């Protein structure tokens, strides 16, 4: 259930360390090169670029490679320096980067999808390349032979893709708002389950293999934390964006979730706190506080000679209430509501100042973000955007270190 639109929370601008410009179109994805002052980017302008920091302090492309089609996504493995690139024409091309990051050599290309590749994951342990596409298919290939091992048709085009190495479960989030869990074998897959909690399409997924929880971001502006390993079936909502959630990343060592939105907002969530599941909204024909009839309850309106009222819901207890009995607003961070939301008067009185303490910090990136990448070793946060710019920030994210 989505929270009502609220004024934007106070934000602070992160310290900008580097700004990389030069792409002619949207930078769909980028990643910080570990142990190097470098960035790899793929763009809608068909280019793959490796940017290395020069003595001047500026980033310049050490590699500028043009692909036959716009580059939609990428996956980079630092151990093998294998770069997998998804294209708008459905092709996945794999390259090996040289040790000095000044050369890239094509290893193989294969037609993985019939239309735009939406997401790629390279799984070194299995030698698998997992991918989703606008053709409503999830596929996986052998990265050694390039052979297609199998596929699964999703209910809609999928943007979210995560994989758990230990159990061989793959998580696919699609534009219908559904998340599908599949169990992969070498050349077959089986459906484990599907679940849906968003009112909009799933735009990003992030997996914590230690706590065994899945995070899903959506165009409905919300994030849901799904308890997968605990088997309790709990789903915790996080409300901190005023626009579509575009990308998620996770700092596992500090248990911080990083979410970025189309509004340019970066929210860093502390997931090392005991959060509460939001209640189901209750159904009622009259206010569950003052018993005033709602406007569709003609019988009670006639009997009591009272005008029907509009129905609202308290975000803390879930009760159906009228406007008079829910005139107050409050943030409820432990329920994921970092902005003030509607609560009934009695719940408002019960919420303590300690319970209103924020569990997230807000930062303004000053550009429309499409992708985020976090380098845990240096505490650097990279964002790429529709403004064709790559930004690398740090030092204002101490909670991530």
Short mmCIF file of C-alpha atoms in Angstrom, two decimals:
data_model
loop_
_atom_site.label_atom_id
_atom_site.label_comp_id
_atom_site.label_asym_id
_atom_site.label_seq_id
_atom_site.Cartn_x
_atom_site.Cartn_y
_atom_site.Cartn_z
CA UNK A 1 0.00 0.00 0.00
CA UNK A 2 1.57 3.28 -1.07
CA UNK A 3 1.90 6.26 1.23
CA UNK A 4 0.28 9.57 0.32
CA UNK A 5 2.53 12.04 -1.51
CA UNK A 6 4.40 14.19 0.99
CA UNK A 7 6.76 17.15 0.78
CA UNK A 8 10.31 16.15 -0.02
CA UNK A 9 12.45 15.35 3.01
CA UNK A 10 15.40 17.58 3.83
CA UNK A 11 18.41 16.44 1.82
CA UNK A 12 22.07 17.26 1.74
CA UNK A 13 24.33 17.25 -1.27
CA UNK A 14 26.99 14.52 -1.25
CA UNK A 15 30.61 15.54 -1.76
CA UNK A 16 31.35 15.18 -5.46
CA UNK A 17 34.76 13.59 -5.98
CA UNK A 18 34.67 13.14 -9.75
CA UNK A 19 32.43 14.07 -12.63
CA UNK A 20 32.87 12.13 -15.87
CA UNK A 21 31.42 13.65 -19.02
CA UNK A 22 31.71 12.86 -22.71
CA UNK A 23 28.89 10.43 -23.55
CA UNK A 24 26.55 11.59 -26.29
CA UNK A 25 23.50 9.81 -24.89
CA UNK A 26 22.16 8.34 -21.62
CA UNK A 27 24.74 6.37 -19.61
CA UNK A 28 22.68 3.25 -18.89
CA UNK A 29 25.17 1.63 -16.55
CA UNK A 30 28.63 2.25 -15.09
CA UNK A 31 30.90 0.68 -12.49
CA UNK A 32 33.94 1.68 -10.49
CA UNK A 33 37.01 -0.42 -11.34
CA UNK A 34 38.24 -1.97 -8.06
CA UNK A 35 41.78 -1.03 -7.00
CA UNK A 36 42.01 1.39 -9.91
CA UNK A 37 41.13 5.03 -10.42
CA UNK A 38 38.83 4.02 -13.23
CA UNK A 39 35.24 3.72 -14.39
CA UNK A 40 33.64 1.47 -17.02
CA UNK A 41 30.50 2.78 -18.73
CA UNK A 42 28.04 1.68 -21.41
CA UNK A 43 25.79 4.17 -23.14
CA UNK A 44 22.83 4.56 -25.43
CA UNK A 45 25.30 6.16 -27.89
CA UNK A 46 26.59 2.58 -28.61
CA UNK A 47 29.91 3.14 -26.84
CA UNK A 48 31.77 1.16 -24.21
CA UNK A 49 34.30 3.33 -22.43
CA UNK A 50 36.94 2.73 -19.79
CA UNK A 51 37.81 6.00 -18.09
CA UNK A 52 41.13 6.21 -16.22
CA UNK A 53 42.23 9.08 -14.03
CA UNK A 54 45.16 10.99 -15.49
CA UNK A 55 47.88 13.00 -13.69
CA UNK A 56 45.80 16.10 -14.31
CA UNK A 57 43.07 14.66 -12.07
CA UNK A 58 40.67 14.34 -14.99
CA UNK A 59 39.17 11.12 -16.34
CA UNK A 60 39.86 10.32 -19.99
CA UNK A 61 38.84 7.26 -21.99
CA UNK A 62 41.63 4.68 -22.24
CA UNK A 63 39.18 2.57 -24.25
CA UNK A 64 36.53 3.88 -26.64
CA UNK A 65 34.76 1.00 -28.36
CA UNK A 66 31.70 1.37 -30.59
CA UNK A 67 29.14 -1.46 -30.55
CA UNK A 68 26.69 -2.25 -33.39
CA UNK A 69 23.68 -1.31 -31.24
CA UNK A 70 22.94 0.90 -28.19
CA UNK A 71 24.43 -0.58 -24.99
CA UNK A 72 21.67 -1.23 -22.46
CA UNK A 73 23.50 -2.94 -19.56
CA UNK A 74 26.75 -4.56 -18.45
CA UNK A 75 28.31 -6.91 -15.92
CA UNK A 76 31.99 -6.68 -14.95
CA UNK A 77 33.92 -9.33 -13.04
CA UNK A 78 37.16 -7.85 -11.59
CA UNK A 79 38.76 -11.26 -10.94
CA UNK A 80 38.68 -12.33 -14.57
CA UNK A 81 38.33 -8.81 -16.05
CA UNK A 82 35.43 -10.22 -18.07
CA UNK A 83 33.03 -7.56 -19.34
CA UNK A 84 29.61 -8.73 -20.52
CA UNK A 85 27.60 -6.15 -22.45
CA UNK A 86 23.90 -6.32 -23.30
CA UNK A 87 22.70 -4.57 -26.45
CA UNK A 88 19.44 -3.12 -27.67
CA UNK A 89 19.31 -5.73 -30.47
CA UNK A 90 19.24 -8.63 -27.99
CA UNK A 91 22.91 -9.59 -28.32
CA UNK A 92 25.29 -10.19 -25.40
CA UNK A 93 28.97 -9.58 -26.21
CA UNK A 94 31.78 -10.64 -23.90
CA UNK A 95 35.20 -9.01 -23.73
CA UNK A 96 38.35 -9.48 -21.67
CA UNK A 97 40.04 -6.28 -20.54
CA UNK A 98 43.83 -6.10 -20.42
CA UNK A 99 45.59 -5.72 -17.07
CA UNK A 100 46.34 -2.05 -17.72
CA UNK A 101 42.73 -1.42 -18.87
CA UNK A 102 43.92 -0.02 -22.19
CA UNK A 103 42.58 -2.78 -24.44
CA UNK A 104 39.48 -4.97 -24.69
CA UNK A 105 39.38 -8.22 -26.67
CA UNK A 106 36.16 -9.77 -27.93
CA UNK A 107 35.72 -13.32 -26.64
CA UNK A 108 32.29 -14.20 -28.00
CA UNK A 109 28.85 -12.84 -28.86
CA UNK A 110 25.52 -14.62 -28.80
CA UNK A 111 21.93 -13.77 -29.51
CA UNK A 112 20.40 -14.11 -26.06
CA UNK A 113 17.14 -12.24 -26.70
CA UNK A 114 14.86 -11.11 -29.50
CA UNK A 115 14.87 -7.51 -28.26
CA UNK A 116 16.67 -5.23 -25.80
CA UNK A 117 18.72 -6.92 -23.07
CA UNK A 118 17.58 -5.43 -19.75
CA UNK A 119 19.96 -6.96 -17.20
CA UNK A 120 23.04 -9.23 -17.13
CA UNK A 121 24.73 -11.17 -14.32
CA UNK A 122 27.96 -13.12 -14.75
CA UNK A 123 28.26 -15.94 -12.18
CA UNK A 124 31.91 -16.98 -11.99
CA UNK A 125 31.25 -19.99 -9.74
CA UNK A 126 28.95 -21.57 -12.34
CA UNK A 127 30.46 -20.03 -15.49
CA UNK A 128 26.95 -18.79 -16.29
CA UNK A 129 25.70 -15.57 -17.86
CA UNK A 130 22.15 -14.76 -16.73
CA UNK A 131 20.07 -12.20 -18.58
CA UNK A 132 16.59 -10.73 -18.94
CA UNK A 133 15.10 -8.96 -21.93
CA UNK A 134 12.20 -6.94 -23.19
CA UNK A 135 11.13 -10.09 -25.03
CA UNK A 136 9.75 -11.34 -21.67
CA UNK A 137 12.39 -14.03 -21.35
CA UNK A 138 14.97 -14.90 -18.73
CA UNK A 139 17.86 -16.93 -20.20
CA UNK A 140 21.15 -18.33 -19.05
CA UNK A 141 24.19 -19.29 -21.12
CA UNK A 142 27.49 -21.06 -20.54
CA UNK A 143 30.15 -18.34 -20.52
CA UNK A 144 32.80 -20.79 -21.75
CA UNK A 145 30.99 -22.15 -24.80
CA UNK A 146 28.36 -19.47 -25.34
CA UNK A 147 25.76 -22.22 -25.49
CA UNK A 148 22.23 -21.43 -24.34
CA UNK A 149 21.45 -23.61 -21.32
CA UNK A 150 17.80 -22.70 -20.78
CA UNK A 151 15.16 -20.04 -20.42
CA UNK A 152 11.89 -19.06 -18.78
CA UNK A 153 9.12 -16.77 -20.04
CA UNK A 154 8.19 -14.02 -17.58
CA UNK A 155 4.83 -12.27 -17.32
CA UNK A 156 6.33 -9.01 -18.61
CA UNK A 157 9.66 -7.45 -19.56
CA UNK A 158 12.04 -7.77 -16.62
CA UNK A 159 14.44 -5.18 -15.21
CA UNK A 160 15.35 -6.85 -11.90
CA UNK A 161 17.75 -9.81 -11.75
CA UNK A 162 19.61 -11.36 -8.81
CA UNK A 163 21.17 -14.78 -8.14
CA UNK A 164 21.98 -16.75 -4.99
CA UNK A 165 25.04 -18.92 -5.59
CA UNK A 166 24.48 -21.20 -2.58
CA UNK A 167 20.96 -22.34 -3.52
CA UNK A 168 21.07 -21.57 -7.27
CA UNK A 169 17.90 -19.52 -6.95
CA UNK A 170 17.40 -16.69 -9.40
CA UNK A 171 15.11 -13.73 -8.69
CA UNK A 172 13.44 -11.96 -11.63
CA UNK A 173 11.40 -8.77 -11.19
CA UNK A 174 9.22 -7.61 -14.07
CA UNK A 175 7.14 -4.64 -15.22
CA UNK A 176 3.89 -6.19 -13.94
CA UNK A 177 5.16 -5.79 -10.37
CA UNK A 178 5.77 -9.52 -9.92
CA UNK A 179 8.91 -11.22 -8.62
CA UNK A 180 9.58 -14.78 -9.81
CA UNK A 181 11.91 -17.21 -8.04
CA UNK A 182 13.41 -20.00 -10.16
CA UNK A 183 15.69 -22.89 -9.21
CA UNK A 184 18.40 -23.35 -11.84
CA UNK A 185 20.10 -26.60 -12.75
CA UNK A 186 22.75 -26.99 -15.44
CA UNK A 187 20.25 -27.15 -18.30
CA UNK A 188 16.82 -26.82 -16.70
CA UNK A 189 14.91 -24.60 -14.29
CA UNK A 190 11.85 -25.00 -12.10
CA UNK A 191 9.43 -22.41 -10.75
CA UNK A 192 9.69 -22.04 -6.97
CA UNK A 193 7.16 -19.27 -6.39
CA UNK A 194 5.97 -15.84 -7.46
CA UNK A 195 4.97 -12.91 -5.25
CA UNK A 196 3.68 -9.40 -5.77
CA UNK A 197 3.52 -6.44 -3.43
CA UNK A 198 4.06 -3.40 -5.63
CA UNK A 199 1.38 -1.39 -7.38
CA UNK A 200 3.87 -0.53 -10.13
CA UNK A 201 6.51 -2.42 -12.07
CA UNK A 202 9.64 -3.76 -10.41
CA UNK A 203 12.57 -1.62 -11.56
CA UNK A 204 15.44 -3.05 -9.49
CA UNK A 205 16.34 -5.97 -7.24
CA UNK A 206 19.10 -6.38 -4.66
CA UNK A 207 19.99 -9.56 -2.74
CA UNK A 208 21.60 -9.93 0.70
CA UNK A 209 22.97 -13.51 0.75
CA UNK A 210 23.90 -13.34 4.45
CA UNK A 211 20.58 -12.20 5.91
CA UNK A 212 18.80 -13.85 2.95
CA UNK A 213 16.50 -10.94 2.21
CA UNK A 214 15.53 -9.55 -1.17
CA UNK A 215 14.96 -5.85 -1.83
CA UNK A 216 12.72 -4.75 -4.70
CA UNK A 217 12.42 -1.19 -5.97
CA UNK A 218 9.45 -0.07 -8.02
CA UNK A 219 7.95 2.63 -10.20
CA UNK A 220 5.40 3.08 -7.37
CA UNK A 221 8.21 4.96 -5.50
CA UNK A 222 8.52 2.24 -2.84
CA UNK A 223 10.99 -0.47 -1.82
CA UNK A 224 9.95 -3.77 -0.25
CA UNK A 225 12.24 -5.98 1.81
CA UNK A 226 11.17 -9.62 1.39
CA UNK A 227 12.16 -12.14 4.04
CA UNK A 228 13.24 -15.08 1.87
CA UNK A 229 15.50 -17.11 4.15
CA UNK A 230 13.53 -16.59 7.36
CA UNK A 231 10.44 -18.20 5.81
CA UNK A 232 8.20 -15.89 7.85
CA UNK A 233 6.70 -14.34 4.74
CA UNK A 234 7.20 -10.82 6.06
CA UNK A 235 7.43 -7.90 3.67
CA UNK A 236 8.73 -4.60 5.05
CA UNK A 237 7.94 -1.43 3.11
CA UNK A 238 10.39 1.47 2.75
CA UNK A 239 8.97 4.82 1.65
CA UNK A 240 11.60 7.48 0.98
CA UNK A 241 11.34 8.52 -2.67
CA UNK A 242 9.06 10.95 -4.49
CA UNK A 243 9.59 9.32 -7.87
CA UNK A 244 10.40 5.97 -9.46
CA UNK A 245 13.09 3.93 -7.72
CA UNK A 246 15.68 3.39 -10.43
CA UNK A 247 18.48 1.35 -8.87
CA UNK A 248 19.51 -0.43 -5.65
CA UNK A 249 22.85 -1.36 -4.15
CA UNK A 250 23.80 -2.95 -0.83
CA UNK A 251 26.73 -2.38 1.53
CA UNK A 252 26.77 -5.83 3.10
CA UNK A 253 29.42 -5.17 5.78
CA UNK A 254 27.42 -2.30 7.31
CA UNK A 255 23.95 -3.54 6.29
CA UNK A 256 23.11 -0.34 4.48
CA UNK A 257 20.75 -0.30 1.50
CA UNK A 258 21.34 2.42 -1.10
CA UNK A 259 18.42 3.43 -3.29
CA UNK A 260 18.36 5.98 -6.09
CA UNK A 261 15.36 7.58 -7.72
CA UNK A 262 14.35 9.42 -10.86
CA UNK A 263 13.99 12.49 -8.62
CA UNK A 264 17.78 12.52 -8.14
CA UNK A 265 17.43 11.41 -4.54
CA UNK A 266 19.88 9.00 -2.93
CA UNK A 267 18.59 7.34 0.23
CA UNK A 268 20.86 5.31 2.50
CA UNK A 269 18.77 3.00 4.68
CA UNK A 270 20.02 1.47 7.92
CA UNK A 271 18.85 -2.14 7.70
CA UNK A 272 20.56 -3.10 10.96
CA UNK A 273 17.46 -2.12 12.97
CA UNK A 274 14.41 -4.19 13.91
CA UNK A 275 11.79 -3.04 11.43
CA UNK A 276 8.04 -3.58 11.62
CA UNK A 277 5.74 -4.89 8.91
CA UNK A 278 3.05 -2.44 7.79
CA UNK A 279 -0.48 -3.57 8.69
CA UNK A 280 -3.10 -4.65 6.18
CA UNK A 281 -5.73 -1.99 5.60
CA UNK A 282 -9.00 -3.01 7.24
CA UNK A 283 -12.39 -2.85 5.53
CA UNK A 284 -15.30 -1.11 7.20
CA UNK A 285 -18.51 0.71 6.26
CA UNK A 286 -18.02 3.24 9.05
CA UNK A 287 -15.14 4.90 10.90
CA UNK A 288 -13.59 2.43 13.31
CA UNK A 289 -12.98 5.24 15.79
CA UNK A 290 -16.18 7.34 15.88
CA UNK A 291 -18.58 5.04 13.96
CA UNK A 292 -19.53 7.79 11.47
CA UNK A 293 -20.75 6.18 8.20
CA UNK A 294 -18.63 6.37 5.05
CA UNK A 295 -20.28 7.92 1.98
CA UNK A 296 -21.27 4.58 0.40
CA UNK A 297 -23.05 3.36 3.56
CA UNK A 298 -26.54 4.60 2.56
CA UNK A 299 -28.40 2.63 5.24
CA UNK A 300 -26.47 4.02 8.18
CA UNK A 301 -26.56 7.53 6.71
CA UNK A 302 -30.38 7.28 6.44
CA UNK A 303 -30.82 5.76 9.90
CA UNK A 304 -28.53 8.23 11.65
CA UNK A 305 -29.46 11.20 9.43
CA UNK A 306 -25.75 11.93 8.93
CA UNK A 307 -23.78 12.76 5.80
CA UNK A 308 -21.31 10.07 4.77
CA UNK A 309 -17.60 10.74 5.13
CA UNK A 310 -14.58 9.83 3.05
CA UNK A 311 -12.60 6.77 4.16
CA UNK A 312 -8.91 6.96 5.11
CA UNK A 313 -6.53 4.48 6.70
CA UNK A 314 -4.10 4.84 9.58
CA UNK A 315 -0.65 3.77 8.39
CA UNK A 316 0.28 2.46 11.85
CA UNK A 317 -2.72 0.31 12.85
CA UNK A 318 -4.43 -0.08 9.45
CA UNK A 319 -7.89 0.88 10.73
CA UNK A 320 -10.42 2.56 8.44
CA UNK A 321 -10.98 6.06 9.81
CA UNK A 322 -12.55 9.37 8.84
CA UNK A 323 -10.60 12.57 8.29
CA UNK A 324 -11.52 14.00 11.68
CA UNK A 325 -10.18 10.94 13.51
CA UNK A 326 -6.96 10.97 11.48
CA UNK A 327 -6.10 14.64 11.36
CA UNK A 328 -2.49 14.13 12.47
CA UNK A 329 0.63 13.17 10.52
CA UNK A 330 3.77 11.43 11.70
CA UNK A 331 6.84 9.72 10.35
CA UNK A 332 7.15 6.04 11.36
CA UNK A 333 10.73 5.13 10.33
CA UNK A 334 10.67 1.62 11.78
CA UNK A 335 7.75 0.91 9.45
CA UNK A 336 9.67 2.43 6.57
CA UNK A 337 7.79 5.75 6.51
CA UNK A 338 10.57 8.35 6.59
CA UNK A 339 8.08 11.00 5.42
CA UNK A 340 5.07 12.02 7.49
CA UNK A 341 1.99 9.91 6.75
CA UNK A 342 -1.62 9.81 7.95
CA UNK A 343 -2.18 8.18 11.34
CA UNK A 344 -5.25 8.05 13.58
CA UNK A 345 -5.23 10.35 16.61
CA UNK A 346 -4.70 7.57 19.15
CA UNK A 347 -1.73 6.12 17.23
CA UNK A 348 -0.26 9.63 16.94
CA UNK A 349 -0.30 9.96 20.73
CA UNK A 350 1.35 6.56 21.16
CA UNK A 351 4.32 7.26 18.84
CA UNK A 352 7.34 8.38 20.88
CA UNK A 353 10.10 10.76 19.79
CA UNK A 354 12.49 7.79 19.78
CA UNK A 355 10.20 5.98 17.35
CA UNK A 356 10.27 9.03 15.06
CA UNK A 357 14.08 8.97 14.87
CA UNK A 358 15.13 8.62 11.20
CA UNK A 359 16.61 5.32 10.02
CA UNK A 360 17.74 6.73 6.66
CA UNK A 361 19.78 9.65 5.35
CA UNK A 362 18.86 11.64 2.26
CA UNK A 363 21.23 13.04 -0.36
CA UNK A 364 20.59 15.07 -3.50
CA UNK A 365 22.59 13.96 -6.55
CA UNK A 366 21.41 16.83 -8.74
CA UNK A 367 20.73 14.53 -11.69
CA UNK A 368 18.20 11.95 -12.84
CA UNK A 369 19.82 8.65 -11.82
CA UNK A 370 19.37 5.48 -13.85
CA UNK A 371 22.01 3.33 -12.13
CA UNK A 372 24.07 3.21 -8.92
CA UNK A 373 27.23 1.28 -8.01
CA UNK A 374 28.89 1.22 -4.59
CA UNK A 375 32.59 0.46 -4.07
CA UNK A 376 32.81 -0.83 -0.50
CA UNK A 377 36.62 -0.75 -0.38
CA UNK A 378 36.76 3.04 -0.76
CA UNK A 379 33.26 4.09 0.20
CA UNK A 380 32.68 5.58 -3.24
CA UNK A 381 29.22 5.83 -4.71
CA UNK A 382 28.83 6.08 -8.48
CA UNK A 383 25.68 7.26 -10.21
CA UNK A 384 24.96 7.50 -13.93
CA UNK A 385 22.09 9.48 -15.34
CA UNK A 386 19.93 10.59 -18.20
CA UNK A 387 21.97 13.81 -18.30
CA UNK A 388 24.83 11.75 -19.88
CA UNK A 389 26.96 12.34 -16.77
CA UNK A 390 28.68 9.93 -14.38
CA UNK A 391 29.23 11.16 -10.83
CA UNK A 392 31.41 9.61 -8.14
CA UNK A 393 30.78 10.80 -4.59
CA UNK A 394 32.18 9.98 -1.19
CA UNK A 395 33.12 11.22 2.28
CA UNK A 396 29.55 12.29 2.92
CA UNK A 397 28.51 8.68 3.24
CA UNK A 398 30.26 7.80 6.54
CA UNK A 399 27.51 5.35 7.44
CA UNK A 400 28.62 3.19 4.51
CA UNK A 401 32.22 2.86 5.73
#
